[in-house]
Amino acid sequence: LERFVFDVFPFVDKMAILEVDRAEQFSPLKNAPGTGVDCPETSRSDLISQCIRFAEAAGATVQMPADGRQPNFEISSLVSYAGEGLESLSGKTLAADQYITDLAAVATV
């Protein structure tokens, strides 16, 4: 069952709309796995890309896998929700395949 934002208009008294950077705030998930568009794989890829951008904005480098695939690189939202607080990564080269849950235990290369 798919719904659109205008479907809620009859049910609200007040509403606000925010304009945001799509790459930072939106990744549609509405198709089955394996379809290649708006599916779990593309949403995961978008999240990984965002985490890499957060690390790079903090001054880190993420070492990409030699085989050219996208790494499994994530930063827990408990560590940083929007890229804040990652200053300790500055100047470090980070291992590509890791889930960062503690900045003191980040894998570097």
Short mmCIF file of N, CA and C in Angstrom, two decimals, residues 61-108:
data_model
loop_
_atom_site.label_atom_id
_atom_site.label_comp_id
_atom_site.label_asym_id
_atom_site.label_seq_id
_atom_site.Cartn_x
_atom_site.Cartn_y
_atom_site.Cartn_z
N THR A 61 39.91 9.57 6.03
CA THR A 61 39.86 8.94 4.72
C THR A 61 39.36 7.53 4.94
N VAL A 62 38.41 7.09 4.13
CA VAL A 62 37.92 5.72 4.20
C VAL A 62 38.61 4.95 3.08
N GLN A 63 39.37 3.93 3.45
CA GLN A 63 40.05 3.12 2.45
C GLN A 63 39.03 2.24 1.75
N MET A 64 38.87 2.45 0.46
CA MET A 64 37.89 1.70 -0.31
C MET A 64 38.44 0.31 -0.64
N PRO A 65 37.58 -0.70 -0.73
CA PRO A 65 38.03 -2.05 -1.05
C PRO A 65 38.71 -2.11 -2.42
N ALA A 66 39.75 -2.92 -2.53
CA ALA A 66 40.53 -3.05 -3.77
C ALA A 66 39.68 -3.62 -4.91
N ASP A 67 38.65 -4.38 -4.57
CA ASP A 67 37.84 -5.00 -5.62
C ASP A 67 36.78 -4.06 -6.20
N GLY A 68 36.74 -2.80 -5.74
CA GLY A 68 35.84 -1.82 -6.30
C GLY A 68 34.43 -1.81 -5.74
N ARG A 69 34.11 -2.76 -4.88
CA ARG A 69 32.76 -2.79 -4.32
C ARG A 69 32.61 -1.69 -3.26
N GLN A 70 31.36 -1.37 -2.96
CA GLN A 70 31.11 -0.40 -1.90
C GLN A 70 31.40 -1.08 -0.56
N PRO A 71 32.09 -0.38 0.34
CA PRO A 71 32.39 -1.00 1.63
C PRO A 71 31.15 -1.13 2.50
N ASN A 72 31.25 -1.94 3.52
CA ASN A 72 30.22 -2.03 4.56
C ASN A 72 30.65 -1.11 5.69
N PHE A 73 30.51 0.19 5.48
CA PHE A 73 31.01 1.20 6.41
C PHE A 73 29.83 1.98 6.97
N GLU A 74 29.64 1.86 8.27
CA GLU A 74 28.55 2.59 8.92
C GLU A 74 29.01 3.20 10.23
N ILE A 75 28.43 4.33 10.57
CA ILE A 75 28.64 4.99 11.85
C ILE A 75 27.31 4.94 12.59
N SER A 76 27.31 4.34 13.75
CA SER A 76 26.08 4.24 14.53
C SER A 76 25.51 5.62 14.80
N SER A 77 24.20 5.74 14.72
CA SER A 77 23.56 7.02 15.04
C SER A 77 23.70 7.35 16.52
N LEU A 78 24.11 6.38 17.34
CA LEU A 78 24.40 6.66 18.74
C LEU A 78 25.75 7.35 18.89
N VAL A 79 26.62 7.21 17.89
CA VAL A 79 27.92 7.88 17.88
C VAL A 79 27.78 9.27 17.25
N SER A 80 27.12 9.34 16.13
CA SER A 80 26.91 10.61 15.44
C SER A 80 25.64 10.51 14.61
N TYR A 81 24.72 11.43 14.85
CA TYR A 81 23.45 11.40 14.14
C TYR A 81 23.55 12.08 12.77
N ALA A 82 24.31 13.18 12.71
CA ALA A 82 24.38 13.95 11.47
C ALA A 82 25.81 14.38 11.14
N GLY A 83 26.78 13.58 11.58
CA GLY A 83 28.18 13.88 11.29
C GLY A 83 28.87 14.69 12.37
N GLU A 84 28.17 15.04 13.42
CA GLU A 84 28.76 15.81 14.50
C GLU A 84 29.59 14.92 15.42
N GLY A 85 30.58 15.51 16.08
CA GLY A 85 31.36 14.80 17.09
C GLY A 85 32.37 13.81 16.55
N LEU A 86 32.73 13.91 15.30
CA LEU A 86 33.66 12.95 14.70
C LEU A 86 35.07 13.53 14.54
N GLU A 87 35.37 14.61 15.23
CA GLU A 87 36.66 15.28 15.09
C GLU A 87 37.85 14.36 15.37
N SER A 88 37.68 13.38 16.23
CA SER A 88 38.78 12.47 16.57
C SER A 88 39.19 11.59 15.39
N LEU A 89 38.40 11.56 14.33
CA LEU A 89 38.75 10.77 13.15
C LEU A 89 39.69 11.53 12.21
N SER A 90 39.86 12.82 12.44
CA SER A 90 40.68 13.65 11.56
C SER A 90 42.09 13.09 11.39
N GLY A 91 42.53 13.00 10.13
CA GLY A 91 43.87 12.53 9.82
C GLY A 91 44.02 11.02 9.80
N LYS A 92 42.99 10.28 10.10
CA LYS A 92 43.07 8.82 10.14
C LYS A 92 42.58 8.22 8.82
N THR A 93 43.16 7.09 8.45
CA THR A 93 42.66 6.30 7.33
C THR A 93 41.90 5.14 7.94
N LEU A 94 40.63 5.07 7.63
CA LEU A 94 39.75 4.10 8.27
C LEU A 94 39.58 2.85 7.41
N ALA A 95 39.54 1.71 8.08
CA ALA A 95 39.25 0.46 7.38
C ALA A 95 37.84 0.55 6.82
N ALA A 96 37.66 0.04 5.62
CA ALA A 96 36.39 0.18 4.92
C ALA A 96 35.25 -0.59 5.57
N ASP A 97 35.48 -1.81 5.92
CA ASP A 97 34.40 -2.67 6.42
C ASP A 97 34.35 -2.63 7.94
N GLN A 98 33.53 -1.72 8.45
CA GLN A 98 33.35 -1.64 9.90
C GLN A 98 32.07 -0.90 10.23
N TYR A 99 31.56 -1.21 11.41
CA TYR A 99 30.39 -0.53 11.96
C TYR A 99 30.88 0.18 13.21
N ILE A 100 30.97 1.49 13.16
CA ILE A 100 31.55 2.27 14.26
C ILE A 100 30.50 2.50 15.34
N THR A 101 30.74 1.89 16.48
CA THR A 101 29.85 2.07 17.64
C THR A 101 30.57 2.78 18.78
N ASP A 102 31.89 2.96 18.64
CA ASP A 102 32.70 3.58 19.68
C ASP A 102 33.92 4.22 19.00
N LEU A 103 34.04 5.53 19.10
CA LEU A 103 35.14 6.21 18.42
C LEU A 103 36.51 5.79 18.95
N ALA A 104 36.57 5.27 20.16
CA ALA A 104 37.85 4.81 20.72
C ALA A 104 38.28 3.48 20.13
N ALA A 105 37.38 2.79 19.44
CA ALA A 105 37.68 1.46 18.90
C ALA A 105 37.59 1.43 17.38
N VAL A 106 37.85 2.55 16.72
CA VAL A 106 37.76 2.62 15.27
C VAL A 106 38.93 1.86 14.64
N ALA A 107 38.62 1.04 13.63
CA ALA A 107 39.67 0.29 12.93
C ALA A 107 40.32 1.18 11.88
N THR A 108 41.64 1.32 11.98
CA THR A 108 42.39 2.11 11.01
C THR A 108 43.33 1.20 10.24
#
